[in-house]
């Protein structure tokens, strides 16, 4: 039976399905999502598989739906959402109907789009012609020009009276002026004018007027900024050159009548055609909108049907045929506990298809590595993801995620111990948890928000533990709450103010626990007494406390990791490793570093500020010096100043009798464990190999002839085994030292967080509380408080929280999991419609973003 403590038991099974029921059976398994299929045709090309035709048809239908969706998005038509679970995979016979309906929808939409684009193009051309005729009429009427009376000697910009006089004086006539009118993009106008001037060598006259009417491109719908141009020139040679230049600059050239009457008649005809065309465009737009609304109503359900059908045929392509195609055989990894449900689902699919031969599921023995399947929910899934990011646990290996649920938030809170900051985190996570259904669809609006939303339950526990440790530290936004009343008395503290020694608010004092007038040896009921917040020796007091609990938590955490390795060895029946690896490792760790933790508790219990010599606080030995002397096997030096601490007891300079001998014995035992870890396993493997080789040789002599002798199976070289074991031994021995020191980051980050919070309060909030008064103080307090809140959330909650999170992650990945976790497995990836549709939906969002741009 699989639990969160270990991965599920998995079985590799063969599925014998009748061809007529194979589709329905696989569809039922897709709805169930508990079967990881194995490809039985790895050497067969994707284009040579049995159901490649059906897959291509599904891809063509998916392409059709993508085209329809693109048009719907462009038209900004709402798409109806439907529940994916309520839409079953369509039967194979429905594929033809669905394909026909989608093809009809696409053809109708394409036909309407083609007509719509053609109508819009015609409308654009008529609009350009109308603007060209209007601008030309205005220009020619202003200059009172008659194109039929213009010759080469006519000056276009002279007065009309002068032109009439010149015409009367000149008795000859020559070729007439030609005019070309059209519309061009404004961005190309300057280059167009320059090209005309150079080609004609200045023998053209260009008149330009911008079109104020907003125009749109018929195909893309982009806004077009255009201008009307009129070109006057002479000769057929320039006519051809002007025509080529207009074509090169993609200018639209329209006919321009010579007389004003013809231009006005043509303009009236254009207006009439535009009016009729606008009516047709309106009707076409309404018809197109109706088609898109009808398509949007069934778009999601069609997507689900096509994608489920495509997924089923992809899986069927992994099956192989037997008995001339009368049976399809597939293999899949199945959770052993769910085989009855899987068998029931397959039988349901066969009954739906009306198969006469029932499907069969049989277990297959295999030596392949099994996939790892850990059942999780939305709460445990985040912690499992943290473990999987380091490495997927090997099949049936101890799963550290169940312990991470408790240890990860706790170690984070030790470094992030502030009840106020924890309350801010708790408020944010409660909002995400309460609104998770509505936020689920919006989680991809930002990558950062998606990360926080996915780990909302992790942050929720971290905030709860941070509030707890903050109350233990009595640290709330760098301030303390006197909930139960301080157990320190102020009788010996002077609060009398004089001119020379004024009383200052927030004055701090050094606390001395051995002063019976100030402290009566009654501890604060919960956490640290609030009076320590204003004491000058606060840092010295909290430093020693946090440093010691960091070592305690670290050794306990690592010891628990080594104990979990015992579970792995028992599960794999590697009993020899219990004696050759586990016992030496646990003895080495506890004999040295466990002894250090024991000395911390002994010192806490035996010595105190309110105790008389030799158990007063100044008689307590320095544990760091004691531990160093233990490692060096050096006898501690007697401190003359502490000679009175050892007069009444014959303990010399140790905390209890026989401490020196016990330390030497523990160190000697720890050192002796190293060669056992180094040589024990390799020597045992060599001994087992010799035994197996001796049994094989005796059996071979009895059964085989001398000429039939062959070499035994390939074995790992003994030198490689020694090298690997040496690496593991060195890593564990040195890692025990470095990992123990690594847990001091709990103390360092806790101190840094508390000091940064205190600095932020004193440098920001204290200014508003102490420097301003009256109405100005109220306004300043409002502004400074907002600034303090911003810094608190951005620096202390986000940046410091991320730093503590990463340090906690390192403590679990390196210091904890390295003691027992192999992490060499691979995830169980079942065939599931839900996951397939979820991944397809993410791809759809990316495509829609591209379309929107």
CSV table of C-alpha atoms in Angstrom, one decimal, residues 59 224 233 419 503 747:
chain,number,residue,atom,x,y,z
A,59,UNK,CA,-4.5,17.7,-36.4
A,224,UNK,CA,-3.7,54.0,-43.2
A,233,UNK,CA,3.6,66.8,-67.2
A,419,UNK,CA,5.4,37.7,14.6
A,503,UNK,CA,15.2,60.9,32.4
A,747,UNK,CA,21.5,31.8,14.3
